[in-house]
N, CA, C and O atoms as a CHARMM CRD file, in Angstrom:
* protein
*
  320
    1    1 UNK  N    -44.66000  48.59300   3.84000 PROA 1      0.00000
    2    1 UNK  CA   -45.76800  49.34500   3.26300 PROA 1      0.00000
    3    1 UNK  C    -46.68800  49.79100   4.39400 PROA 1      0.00000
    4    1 UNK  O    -47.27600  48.99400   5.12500 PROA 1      0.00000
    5    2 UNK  N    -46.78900  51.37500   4.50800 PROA 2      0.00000
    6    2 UNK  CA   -47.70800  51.69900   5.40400 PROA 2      0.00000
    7    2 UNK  C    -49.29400  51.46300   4.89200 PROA 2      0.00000
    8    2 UNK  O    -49.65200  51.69600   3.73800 PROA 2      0.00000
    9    3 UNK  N    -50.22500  50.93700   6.00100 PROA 3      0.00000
   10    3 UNK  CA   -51.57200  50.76900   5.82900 PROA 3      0.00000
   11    3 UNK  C    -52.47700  51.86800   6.09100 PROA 3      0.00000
   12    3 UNK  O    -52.57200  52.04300   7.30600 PROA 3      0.00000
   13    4 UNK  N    -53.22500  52.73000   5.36700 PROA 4      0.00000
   14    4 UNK  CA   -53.53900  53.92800   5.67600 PROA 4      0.00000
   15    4 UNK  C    -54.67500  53.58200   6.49200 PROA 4      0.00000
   16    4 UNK  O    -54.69400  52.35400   6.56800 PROA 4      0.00000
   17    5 UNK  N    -55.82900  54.19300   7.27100 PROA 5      0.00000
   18    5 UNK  CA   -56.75200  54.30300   7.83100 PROA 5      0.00000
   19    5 UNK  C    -57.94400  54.79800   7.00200 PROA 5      0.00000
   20    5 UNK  O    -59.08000  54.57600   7.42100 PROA 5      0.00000
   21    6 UNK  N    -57.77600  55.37200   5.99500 PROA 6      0.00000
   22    6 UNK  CA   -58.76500  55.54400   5.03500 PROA 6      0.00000
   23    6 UNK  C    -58.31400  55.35900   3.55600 PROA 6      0.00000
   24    6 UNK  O    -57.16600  54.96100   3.35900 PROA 6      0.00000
   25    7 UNK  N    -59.21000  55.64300   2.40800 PROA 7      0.00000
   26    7 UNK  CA   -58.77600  54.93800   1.17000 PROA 7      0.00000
   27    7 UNK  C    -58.62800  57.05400   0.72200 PROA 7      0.00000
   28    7 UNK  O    -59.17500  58.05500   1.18600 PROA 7      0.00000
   29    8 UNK  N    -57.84200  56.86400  -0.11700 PROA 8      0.00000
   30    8 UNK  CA   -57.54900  58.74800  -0.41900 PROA 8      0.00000
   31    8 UNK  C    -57.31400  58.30300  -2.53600 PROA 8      0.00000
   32    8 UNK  O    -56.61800  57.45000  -3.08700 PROA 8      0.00000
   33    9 UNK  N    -58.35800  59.46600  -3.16800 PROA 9      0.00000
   34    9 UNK  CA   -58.25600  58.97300  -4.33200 PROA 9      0.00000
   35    9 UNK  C    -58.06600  60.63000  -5.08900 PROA 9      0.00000
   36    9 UNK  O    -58.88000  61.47000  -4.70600 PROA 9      0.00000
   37   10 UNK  N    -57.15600  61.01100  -5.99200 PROA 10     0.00000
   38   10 UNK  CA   -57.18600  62.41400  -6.16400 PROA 10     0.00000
   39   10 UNK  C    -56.37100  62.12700  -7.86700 PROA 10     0.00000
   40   10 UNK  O    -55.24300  61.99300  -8.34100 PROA 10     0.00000
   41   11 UNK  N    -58.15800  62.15900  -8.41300 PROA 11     0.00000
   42   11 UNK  CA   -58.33200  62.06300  -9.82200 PROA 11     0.00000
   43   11 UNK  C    -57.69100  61.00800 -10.14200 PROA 11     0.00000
   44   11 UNK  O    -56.63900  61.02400 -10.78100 PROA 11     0.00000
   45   12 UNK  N    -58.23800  60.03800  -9.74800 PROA 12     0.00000
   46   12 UNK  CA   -57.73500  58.51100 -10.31400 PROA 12     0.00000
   47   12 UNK  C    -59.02400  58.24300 -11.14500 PROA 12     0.00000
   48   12 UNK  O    -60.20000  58.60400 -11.16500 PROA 12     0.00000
   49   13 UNK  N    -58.12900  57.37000 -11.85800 PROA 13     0.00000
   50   13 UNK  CA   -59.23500  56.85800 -13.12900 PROA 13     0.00000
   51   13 UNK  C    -60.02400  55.74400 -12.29500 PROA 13     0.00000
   52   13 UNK  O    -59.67900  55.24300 -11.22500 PROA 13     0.00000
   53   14 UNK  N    -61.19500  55.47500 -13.07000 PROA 14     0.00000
   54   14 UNK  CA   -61.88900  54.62700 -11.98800 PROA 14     0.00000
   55   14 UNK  C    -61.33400  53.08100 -12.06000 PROA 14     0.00000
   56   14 UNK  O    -61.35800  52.30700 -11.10400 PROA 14     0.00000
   57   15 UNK  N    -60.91100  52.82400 -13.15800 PROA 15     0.00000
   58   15 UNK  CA   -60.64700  51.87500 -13.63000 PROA 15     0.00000
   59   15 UNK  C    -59.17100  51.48300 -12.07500 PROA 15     0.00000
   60   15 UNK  O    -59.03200  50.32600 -11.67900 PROA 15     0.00000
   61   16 UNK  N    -58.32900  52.62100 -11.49300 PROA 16     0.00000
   62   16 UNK  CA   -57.53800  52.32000 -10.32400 PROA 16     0.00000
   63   16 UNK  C    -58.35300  52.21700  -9.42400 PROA 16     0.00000
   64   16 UNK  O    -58.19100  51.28000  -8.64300 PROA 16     0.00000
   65   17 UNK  N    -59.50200  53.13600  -9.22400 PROA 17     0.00000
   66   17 UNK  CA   -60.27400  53.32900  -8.15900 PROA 17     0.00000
   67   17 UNK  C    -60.62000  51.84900  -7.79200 PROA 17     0.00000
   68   17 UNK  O    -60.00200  51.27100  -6.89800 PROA 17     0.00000
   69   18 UNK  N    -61.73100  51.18000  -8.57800 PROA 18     0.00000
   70   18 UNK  CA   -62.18800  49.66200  -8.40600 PROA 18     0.00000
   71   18 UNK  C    -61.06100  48.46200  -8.29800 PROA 18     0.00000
   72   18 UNK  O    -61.10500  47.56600  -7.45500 PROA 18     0.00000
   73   19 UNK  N    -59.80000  48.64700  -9.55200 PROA 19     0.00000
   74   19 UNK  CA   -58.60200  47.84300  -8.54400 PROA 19     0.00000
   75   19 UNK  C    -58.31700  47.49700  -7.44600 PROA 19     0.00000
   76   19 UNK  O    -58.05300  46.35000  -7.08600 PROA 19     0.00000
   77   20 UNK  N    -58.35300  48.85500  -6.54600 PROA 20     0.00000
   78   20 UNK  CA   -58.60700  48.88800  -5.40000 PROA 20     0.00000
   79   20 UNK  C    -58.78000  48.58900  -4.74300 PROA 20     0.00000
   80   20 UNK  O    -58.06500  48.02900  -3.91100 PROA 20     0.00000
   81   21 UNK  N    -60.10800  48.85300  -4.76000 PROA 21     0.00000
   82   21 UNK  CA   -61.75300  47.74300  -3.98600 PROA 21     0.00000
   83   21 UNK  C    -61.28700  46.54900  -4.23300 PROA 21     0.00000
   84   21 UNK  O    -60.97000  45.78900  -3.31900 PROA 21     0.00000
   85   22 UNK  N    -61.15500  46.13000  -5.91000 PROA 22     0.00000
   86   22 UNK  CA   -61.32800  44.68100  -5.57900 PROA 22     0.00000
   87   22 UNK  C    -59.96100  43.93300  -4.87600 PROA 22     0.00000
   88   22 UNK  O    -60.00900  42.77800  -4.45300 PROA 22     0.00000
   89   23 UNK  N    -58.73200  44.78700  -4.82100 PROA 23     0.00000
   90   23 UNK  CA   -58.30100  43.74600  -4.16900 PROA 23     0.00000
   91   23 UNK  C    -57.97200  44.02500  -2.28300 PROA 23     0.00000
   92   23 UNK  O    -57.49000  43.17600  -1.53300 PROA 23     0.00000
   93   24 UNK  N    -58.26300  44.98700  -2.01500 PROA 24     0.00000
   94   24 UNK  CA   -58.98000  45.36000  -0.90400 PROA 24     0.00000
   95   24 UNK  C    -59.77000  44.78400  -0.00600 PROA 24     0.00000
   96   24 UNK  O    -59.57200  44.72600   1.20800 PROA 24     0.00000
   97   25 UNK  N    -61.25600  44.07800  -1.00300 PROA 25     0.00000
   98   25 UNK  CA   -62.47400  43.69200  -0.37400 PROA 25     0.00000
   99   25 UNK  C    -62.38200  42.35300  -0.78900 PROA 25     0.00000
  100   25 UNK  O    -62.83400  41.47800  -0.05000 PROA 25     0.00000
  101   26 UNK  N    -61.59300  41.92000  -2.41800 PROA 26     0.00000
  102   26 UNK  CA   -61.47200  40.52000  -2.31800 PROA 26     0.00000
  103   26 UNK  C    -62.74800  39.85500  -2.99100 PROA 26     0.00000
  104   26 UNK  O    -63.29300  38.75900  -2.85900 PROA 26     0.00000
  105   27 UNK  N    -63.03300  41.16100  -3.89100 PROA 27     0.00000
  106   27 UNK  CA   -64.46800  40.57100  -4.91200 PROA 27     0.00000
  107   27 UNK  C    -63.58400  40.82100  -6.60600 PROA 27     0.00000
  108   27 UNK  O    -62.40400  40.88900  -6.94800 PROA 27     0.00000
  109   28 UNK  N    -64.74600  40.88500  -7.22900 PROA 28     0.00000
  110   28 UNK  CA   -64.50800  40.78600  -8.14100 PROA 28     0.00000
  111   28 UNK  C    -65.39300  41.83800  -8.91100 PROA 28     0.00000
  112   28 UNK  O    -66.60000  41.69900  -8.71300 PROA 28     0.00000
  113   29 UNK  N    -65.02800  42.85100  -9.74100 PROA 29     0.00000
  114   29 UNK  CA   -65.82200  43.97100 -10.19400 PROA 29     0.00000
  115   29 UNK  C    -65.73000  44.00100 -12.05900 PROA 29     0.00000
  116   29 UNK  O    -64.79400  44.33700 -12.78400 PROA 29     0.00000
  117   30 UNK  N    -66.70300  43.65100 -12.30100 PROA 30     0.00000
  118   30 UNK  CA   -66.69100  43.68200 -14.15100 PROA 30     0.00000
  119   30 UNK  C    -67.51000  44.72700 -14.47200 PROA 30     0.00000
  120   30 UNK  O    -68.68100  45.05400 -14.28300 PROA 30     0.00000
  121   31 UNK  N    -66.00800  45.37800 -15.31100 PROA 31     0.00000
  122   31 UNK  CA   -66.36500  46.74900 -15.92500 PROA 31     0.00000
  123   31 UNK  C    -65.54500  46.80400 -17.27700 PROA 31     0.00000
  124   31 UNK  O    -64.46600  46.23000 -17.41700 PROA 31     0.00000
  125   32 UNK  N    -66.28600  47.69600 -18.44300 PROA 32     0.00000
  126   32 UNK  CA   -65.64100  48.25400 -19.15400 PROA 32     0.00000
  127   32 UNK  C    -64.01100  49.42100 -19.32600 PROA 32     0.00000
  128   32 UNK  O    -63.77600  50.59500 -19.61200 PROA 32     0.00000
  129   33 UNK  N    -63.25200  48.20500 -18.94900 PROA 33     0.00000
  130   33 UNK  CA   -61.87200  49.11200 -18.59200 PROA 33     0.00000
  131   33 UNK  C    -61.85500  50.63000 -19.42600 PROA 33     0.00000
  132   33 UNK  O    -61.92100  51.66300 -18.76000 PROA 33     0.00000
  133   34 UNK  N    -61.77200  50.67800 -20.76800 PROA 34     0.00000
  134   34 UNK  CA   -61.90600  52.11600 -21.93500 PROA 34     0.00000
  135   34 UNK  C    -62.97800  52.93500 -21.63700 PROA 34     0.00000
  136   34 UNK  O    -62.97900  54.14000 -21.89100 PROA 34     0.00000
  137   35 UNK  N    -64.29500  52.08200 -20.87800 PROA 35     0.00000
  138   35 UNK  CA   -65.00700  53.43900 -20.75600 PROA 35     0.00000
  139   35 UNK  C    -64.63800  53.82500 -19.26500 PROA 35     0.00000
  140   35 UNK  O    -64.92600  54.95400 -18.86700 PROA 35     0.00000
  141   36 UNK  N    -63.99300  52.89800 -18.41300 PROA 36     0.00000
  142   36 UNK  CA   -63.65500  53.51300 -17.05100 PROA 36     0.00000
  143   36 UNK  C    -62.28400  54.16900 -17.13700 PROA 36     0.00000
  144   36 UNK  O    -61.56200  54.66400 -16.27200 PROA 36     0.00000
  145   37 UNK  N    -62.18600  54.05700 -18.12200 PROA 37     0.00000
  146   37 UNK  CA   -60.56400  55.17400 -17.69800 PROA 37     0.00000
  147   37 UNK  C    -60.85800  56.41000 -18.22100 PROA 37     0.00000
  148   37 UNK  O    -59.93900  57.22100 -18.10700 PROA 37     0.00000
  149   38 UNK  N    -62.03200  56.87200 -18.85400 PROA 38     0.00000
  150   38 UNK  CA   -62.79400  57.75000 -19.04100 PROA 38     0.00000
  151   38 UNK  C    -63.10100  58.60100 -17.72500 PROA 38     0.00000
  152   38 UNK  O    -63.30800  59.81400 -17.76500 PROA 38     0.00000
  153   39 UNK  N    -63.10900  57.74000 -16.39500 PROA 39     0.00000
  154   39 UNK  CA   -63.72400  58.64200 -15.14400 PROA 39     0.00000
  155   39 UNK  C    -62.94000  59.12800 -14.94000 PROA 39     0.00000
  156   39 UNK  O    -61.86800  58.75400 -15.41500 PROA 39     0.00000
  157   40 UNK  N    -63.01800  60.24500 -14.11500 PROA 40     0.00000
  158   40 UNK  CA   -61.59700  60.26500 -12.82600 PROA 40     0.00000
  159   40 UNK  C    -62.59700  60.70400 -11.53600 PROA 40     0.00000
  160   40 UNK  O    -63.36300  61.66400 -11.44100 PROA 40     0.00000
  161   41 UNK  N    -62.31400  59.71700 -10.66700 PROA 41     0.00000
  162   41 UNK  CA   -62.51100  60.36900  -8.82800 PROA 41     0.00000
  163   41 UNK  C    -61.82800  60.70800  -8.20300 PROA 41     0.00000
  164   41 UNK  O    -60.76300  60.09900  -8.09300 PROA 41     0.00000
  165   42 UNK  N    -62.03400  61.62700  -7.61600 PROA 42     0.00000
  166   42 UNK  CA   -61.56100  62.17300  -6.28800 PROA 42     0.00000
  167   42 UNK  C    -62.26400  62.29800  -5.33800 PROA 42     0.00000
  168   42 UNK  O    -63.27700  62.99600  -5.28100 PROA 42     0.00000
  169   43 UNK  N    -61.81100  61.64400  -4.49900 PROA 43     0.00000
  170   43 UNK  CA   -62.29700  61.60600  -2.93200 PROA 43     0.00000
  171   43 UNK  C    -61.87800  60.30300  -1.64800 PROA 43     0.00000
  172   43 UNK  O    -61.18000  59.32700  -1.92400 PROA 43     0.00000
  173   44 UNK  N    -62.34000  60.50500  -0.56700 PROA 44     0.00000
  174   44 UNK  CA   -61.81800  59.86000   0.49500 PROA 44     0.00000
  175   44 UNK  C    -62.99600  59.47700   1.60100 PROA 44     0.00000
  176   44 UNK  O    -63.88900  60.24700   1.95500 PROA 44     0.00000
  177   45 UNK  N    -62.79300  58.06900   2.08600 PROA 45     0.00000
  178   45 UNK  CA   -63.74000  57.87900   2.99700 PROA 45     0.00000
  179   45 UNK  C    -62.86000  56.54000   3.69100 PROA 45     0.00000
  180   45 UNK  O    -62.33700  55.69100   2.96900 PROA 45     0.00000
  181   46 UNK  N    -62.77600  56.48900   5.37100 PROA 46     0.00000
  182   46 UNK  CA   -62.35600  55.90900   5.95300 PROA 46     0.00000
  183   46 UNK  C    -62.61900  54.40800   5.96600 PROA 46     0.00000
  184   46 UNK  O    -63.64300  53.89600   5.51300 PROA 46     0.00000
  185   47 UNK  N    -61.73100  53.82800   6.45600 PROA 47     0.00000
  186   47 UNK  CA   -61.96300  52.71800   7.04400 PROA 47     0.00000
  187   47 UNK  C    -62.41300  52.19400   8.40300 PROA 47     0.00000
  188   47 UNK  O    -62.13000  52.94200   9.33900 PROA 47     0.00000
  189   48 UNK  N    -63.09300  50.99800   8.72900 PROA 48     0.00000
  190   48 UNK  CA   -63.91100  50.38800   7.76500 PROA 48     0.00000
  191   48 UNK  C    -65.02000  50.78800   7.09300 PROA 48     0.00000
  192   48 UNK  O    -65.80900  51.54200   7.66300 PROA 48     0.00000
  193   49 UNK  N    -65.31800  50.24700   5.46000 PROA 49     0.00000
  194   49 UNK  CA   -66.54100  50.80400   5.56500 PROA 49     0.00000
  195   49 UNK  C    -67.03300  50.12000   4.66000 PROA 49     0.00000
  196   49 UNK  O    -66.53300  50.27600   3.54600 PROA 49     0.00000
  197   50 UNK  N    -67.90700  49.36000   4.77300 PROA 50     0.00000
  198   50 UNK  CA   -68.89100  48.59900   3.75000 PROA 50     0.00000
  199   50 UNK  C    -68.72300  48.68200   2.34600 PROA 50     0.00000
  200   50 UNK  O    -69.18600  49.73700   1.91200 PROA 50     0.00000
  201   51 UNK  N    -68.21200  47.92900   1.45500 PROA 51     0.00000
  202   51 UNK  CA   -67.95300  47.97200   0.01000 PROA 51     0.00000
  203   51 UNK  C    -69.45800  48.62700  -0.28800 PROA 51     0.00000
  204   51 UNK  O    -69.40300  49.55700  -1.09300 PROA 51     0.00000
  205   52 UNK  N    -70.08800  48.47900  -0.05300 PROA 52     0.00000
  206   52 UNK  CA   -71.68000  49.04600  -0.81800 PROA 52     0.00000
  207   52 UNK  C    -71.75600  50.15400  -0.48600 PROA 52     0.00000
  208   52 UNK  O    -72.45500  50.81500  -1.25400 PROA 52     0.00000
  209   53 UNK  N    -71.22900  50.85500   0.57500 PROA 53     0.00000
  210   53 UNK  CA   -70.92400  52.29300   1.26900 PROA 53     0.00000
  211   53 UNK  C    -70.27200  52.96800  -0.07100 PROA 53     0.00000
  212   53 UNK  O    -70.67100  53.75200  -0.93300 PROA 53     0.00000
  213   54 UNK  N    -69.12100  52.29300   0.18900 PROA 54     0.00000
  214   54 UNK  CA   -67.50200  52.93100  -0.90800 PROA 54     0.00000
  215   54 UNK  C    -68.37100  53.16700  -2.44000 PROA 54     0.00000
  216   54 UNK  O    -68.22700  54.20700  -3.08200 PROA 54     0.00000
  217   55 UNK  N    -69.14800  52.20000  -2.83100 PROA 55     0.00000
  218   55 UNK  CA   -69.95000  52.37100  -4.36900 PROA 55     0.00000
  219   55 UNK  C    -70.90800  53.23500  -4.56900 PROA 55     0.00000
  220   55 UNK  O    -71.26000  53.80400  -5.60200 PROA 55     0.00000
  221   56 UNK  N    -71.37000  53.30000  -3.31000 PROA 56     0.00000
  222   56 UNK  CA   -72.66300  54.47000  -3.41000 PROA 56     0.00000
  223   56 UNK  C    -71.92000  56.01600  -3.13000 PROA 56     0.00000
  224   56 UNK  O    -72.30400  56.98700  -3.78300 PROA 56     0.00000
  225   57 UNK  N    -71.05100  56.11900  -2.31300 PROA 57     0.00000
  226   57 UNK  CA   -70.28100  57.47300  -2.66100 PROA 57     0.00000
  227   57 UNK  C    -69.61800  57.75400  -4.37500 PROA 57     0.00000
  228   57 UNK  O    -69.58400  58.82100  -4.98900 PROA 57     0.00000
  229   58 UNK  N    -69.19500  56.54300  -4.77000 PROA 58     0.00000
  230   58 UNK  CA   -68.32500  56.79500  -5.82600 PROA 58     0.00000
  231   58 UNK  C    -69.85900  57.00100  -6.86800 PROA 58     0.00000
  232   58 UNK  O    -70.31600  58.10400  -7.16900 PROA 58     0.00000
  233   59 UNK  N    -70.31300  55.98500  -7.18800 PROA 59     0.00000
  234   59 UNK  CA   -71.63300  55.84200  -7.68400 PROA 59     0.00000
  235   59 UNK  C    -72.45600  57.59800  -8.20700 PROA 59     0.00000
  236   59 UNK  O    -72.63100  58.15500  -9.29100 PROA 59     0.00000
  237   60 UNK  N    -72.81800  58.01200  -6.52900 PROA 60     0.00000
  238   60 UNK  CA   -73.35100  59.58900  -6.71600 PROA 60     0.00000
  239   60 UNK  C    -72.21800  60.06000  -7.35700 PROA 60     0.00000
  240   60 UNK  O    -72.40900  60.18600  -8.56700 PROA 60     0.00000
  241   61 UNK  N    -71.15200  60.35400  -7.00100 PROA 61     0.00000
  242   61 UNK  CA   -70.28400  61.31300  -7.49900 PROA 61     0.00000
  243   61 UNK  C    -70.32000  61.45100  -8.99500 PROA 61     0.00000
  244   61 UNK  O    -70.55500  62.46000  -9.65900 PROA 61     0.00000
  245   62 UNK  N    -69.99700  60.05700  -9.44500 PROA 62     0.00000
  246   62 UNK  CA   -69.60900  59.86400 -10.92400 PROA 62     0.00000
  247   62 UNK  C    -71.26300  59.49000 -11.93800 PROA 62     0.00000
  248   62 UNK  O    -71.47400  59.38000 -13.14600 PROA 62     0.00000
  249   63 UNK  N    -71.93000  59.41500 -11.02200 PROA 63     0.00000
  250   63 UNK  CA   -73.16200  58.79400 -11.80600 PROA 63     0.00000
  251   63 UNK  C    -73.62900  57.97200 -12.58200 PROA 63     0.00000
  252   63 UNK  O    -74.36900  58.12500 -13.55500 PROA 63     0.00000
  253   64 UNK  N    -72.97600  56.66900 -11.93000 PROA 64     0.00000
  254   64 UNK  CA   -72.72000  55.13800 -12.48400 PROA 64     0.00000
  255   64 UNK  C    -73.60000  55.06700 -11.32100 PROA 64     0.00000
  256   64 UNK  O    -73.86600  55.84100 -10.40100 PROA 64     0.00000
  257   65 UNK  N    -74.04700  53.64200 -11.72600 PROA 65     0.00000
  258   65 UNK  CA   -74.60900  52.19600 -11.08200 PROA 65     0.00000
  259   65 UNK  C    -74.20000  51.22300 -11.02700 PROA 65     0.00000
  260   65 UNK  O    -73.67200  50.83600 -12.07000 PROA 65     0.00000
  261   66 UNK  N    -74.18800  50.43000 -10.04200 PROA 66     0.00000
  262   66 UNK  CA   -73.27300  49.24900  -9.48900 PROA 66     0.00000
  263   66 UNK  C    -73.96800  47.86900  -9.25500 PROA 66     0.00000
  264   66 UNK  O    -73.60600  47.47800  -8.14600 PROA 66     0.00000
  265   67 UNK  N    -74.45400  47.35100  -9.58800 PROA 67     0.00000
  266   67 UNK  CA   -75.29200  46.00300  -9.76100 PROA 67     0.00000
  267   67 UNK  C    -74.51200  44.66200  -8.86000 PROA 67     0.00000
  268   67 UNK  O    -73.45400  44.14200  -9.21300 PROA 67     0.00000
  269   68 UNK  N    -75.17400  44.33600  -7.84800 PROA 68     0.00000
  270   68 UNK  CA   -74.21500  43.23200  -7.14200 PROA 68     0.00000
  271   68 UNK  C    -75.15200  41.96200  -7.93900 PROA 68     0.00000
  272   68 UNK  O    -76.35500  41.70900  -7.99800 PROA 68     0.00000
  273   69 UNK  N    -73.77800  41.26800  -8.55700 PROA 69     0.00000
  274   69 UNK  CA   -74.50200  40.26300  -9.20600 PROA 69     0.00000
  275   69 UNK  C    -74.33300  38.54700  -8.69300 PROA 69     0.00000
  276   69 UNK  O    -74.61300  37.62400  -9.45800 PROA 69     0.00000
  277   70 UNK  N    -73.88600  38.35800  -7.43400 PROA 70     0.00000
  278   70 UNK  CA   -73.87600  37.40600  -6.65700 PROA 70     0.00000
  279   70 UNK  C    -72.81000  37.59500  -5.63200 PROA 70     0.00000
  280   70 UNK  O    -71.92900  38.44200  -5.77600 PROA 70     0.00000
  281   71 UNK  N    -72.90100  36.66500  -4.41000 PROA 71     0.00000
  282   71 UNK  CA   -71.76500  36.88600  -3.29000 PROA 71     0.00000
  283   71 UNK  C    -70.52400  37.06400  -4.01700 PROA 71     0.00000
  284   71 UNK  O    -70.10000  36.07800  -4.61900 PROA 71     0.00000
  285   72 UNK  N    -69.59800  38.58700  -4.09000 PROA 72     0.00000
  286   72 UNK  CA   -68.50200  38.76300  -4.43800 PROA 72     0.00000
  287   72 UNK  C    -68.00600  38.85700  -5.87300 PROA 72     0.00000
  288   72 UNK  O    -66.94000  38.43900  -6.32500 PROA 72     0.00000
  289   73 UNK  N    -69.23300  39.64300  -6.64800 PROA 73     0.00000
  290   73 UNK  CA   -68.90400  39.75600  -7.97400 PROA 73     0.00000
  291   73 UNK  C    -70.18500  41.02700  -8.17100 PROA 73     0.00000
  292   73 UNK  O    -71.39100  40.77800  -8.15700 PROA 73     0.00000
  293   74 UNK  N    -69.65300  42.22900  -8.32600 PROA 74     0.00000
  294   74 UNK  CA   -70.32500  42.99800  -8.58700 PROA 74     0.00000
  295   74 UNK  C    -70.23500  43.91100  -9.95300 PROA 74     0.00000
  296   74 UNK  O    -69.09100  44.32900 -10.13200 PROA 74     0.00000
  297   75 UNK  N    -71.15300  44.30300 -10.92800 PROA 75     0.00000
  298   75 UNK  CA   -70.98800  44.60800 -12.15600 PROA 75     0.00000
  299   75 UNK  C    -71.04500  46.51600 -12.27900 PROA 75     0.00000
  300   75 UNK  O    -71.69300  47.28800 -11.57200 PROA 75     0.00000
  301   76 UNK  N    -70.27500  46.77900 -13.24100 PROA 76     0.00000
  302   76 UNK  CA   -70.60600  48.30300 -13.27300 PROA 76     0.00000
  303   76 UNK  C    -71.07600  48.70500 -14.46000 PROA 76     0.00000
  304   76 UNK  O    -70.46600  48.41800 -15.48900 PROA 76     0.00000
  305   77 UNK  N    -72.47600  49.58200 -14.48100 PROA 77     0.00000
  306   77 UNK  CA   -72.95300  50.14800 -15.43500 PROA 77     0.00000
  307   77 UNK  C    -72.52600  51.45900 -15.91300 PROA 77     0.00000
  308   77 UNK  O    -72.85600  52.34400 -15.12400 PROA 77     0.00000
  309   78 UNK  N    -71.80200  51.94500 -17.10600 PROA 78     0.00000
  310   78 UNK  CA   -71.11300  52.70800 -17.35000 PROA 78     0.00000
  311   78 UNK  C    -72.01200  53.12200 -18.46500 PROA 78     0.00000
  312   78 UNK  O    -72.62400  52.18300 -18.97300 PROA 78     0.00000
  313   79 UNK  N    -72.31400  54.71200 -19.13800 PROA 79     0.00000
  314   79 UNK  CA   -73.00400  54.96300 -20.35000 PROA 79     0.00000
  315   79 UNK  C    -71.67300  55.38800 -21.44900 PROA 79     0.00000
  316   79 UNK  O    -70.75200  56.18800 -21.28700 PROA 79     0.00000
  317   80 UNK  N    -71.98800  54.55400 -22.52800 PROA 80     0.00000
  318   80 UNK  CA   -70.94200  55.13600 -23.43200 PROA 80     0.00000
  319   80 UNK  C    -71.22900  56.46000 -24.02400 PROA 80     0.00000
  320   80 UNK  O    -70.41000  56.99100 -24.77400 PROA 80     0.00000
């Protein structure tokens, strides 16, 4: 398996998007799976780069909020 140098996302549901991350960064992300497969992102940003980096791009894009709710468990606010 090649290891890419950056993360590349082209209209993934978010619900893959945060998969991702979490097993990537090795946290843990609680979200409403049905309303996140509702998103789709697209976009790309290299490695390394600060999980709080990666949320605040995705975050603006999609216009969610991301709540870190202790070392390695961060929550997502989704509007139904």
């Amino acid at each position: 398996v090649k290891v890419l140098p950056y993360f590349s996302f082209t209209s993934k549901t978010l619900t893959e998007v945060l998969n991702t991350l979490e097993q990537h960064y090795s946290v843990s992300i609680n979200f409403n799976k049905q309303l996140a497969d509702s998103y789709l992102y697209t976009g790309n940003f290299t490695k390394p780069i600060k999980i709080e980096k990666a949320l605040d791009l995705i975050s603006t894009s999609l216009n969610i909020k991301f709540v870190r709710q202790n070392q390695g468990n961060i929550k997502v606010l989704l509007e139904e």
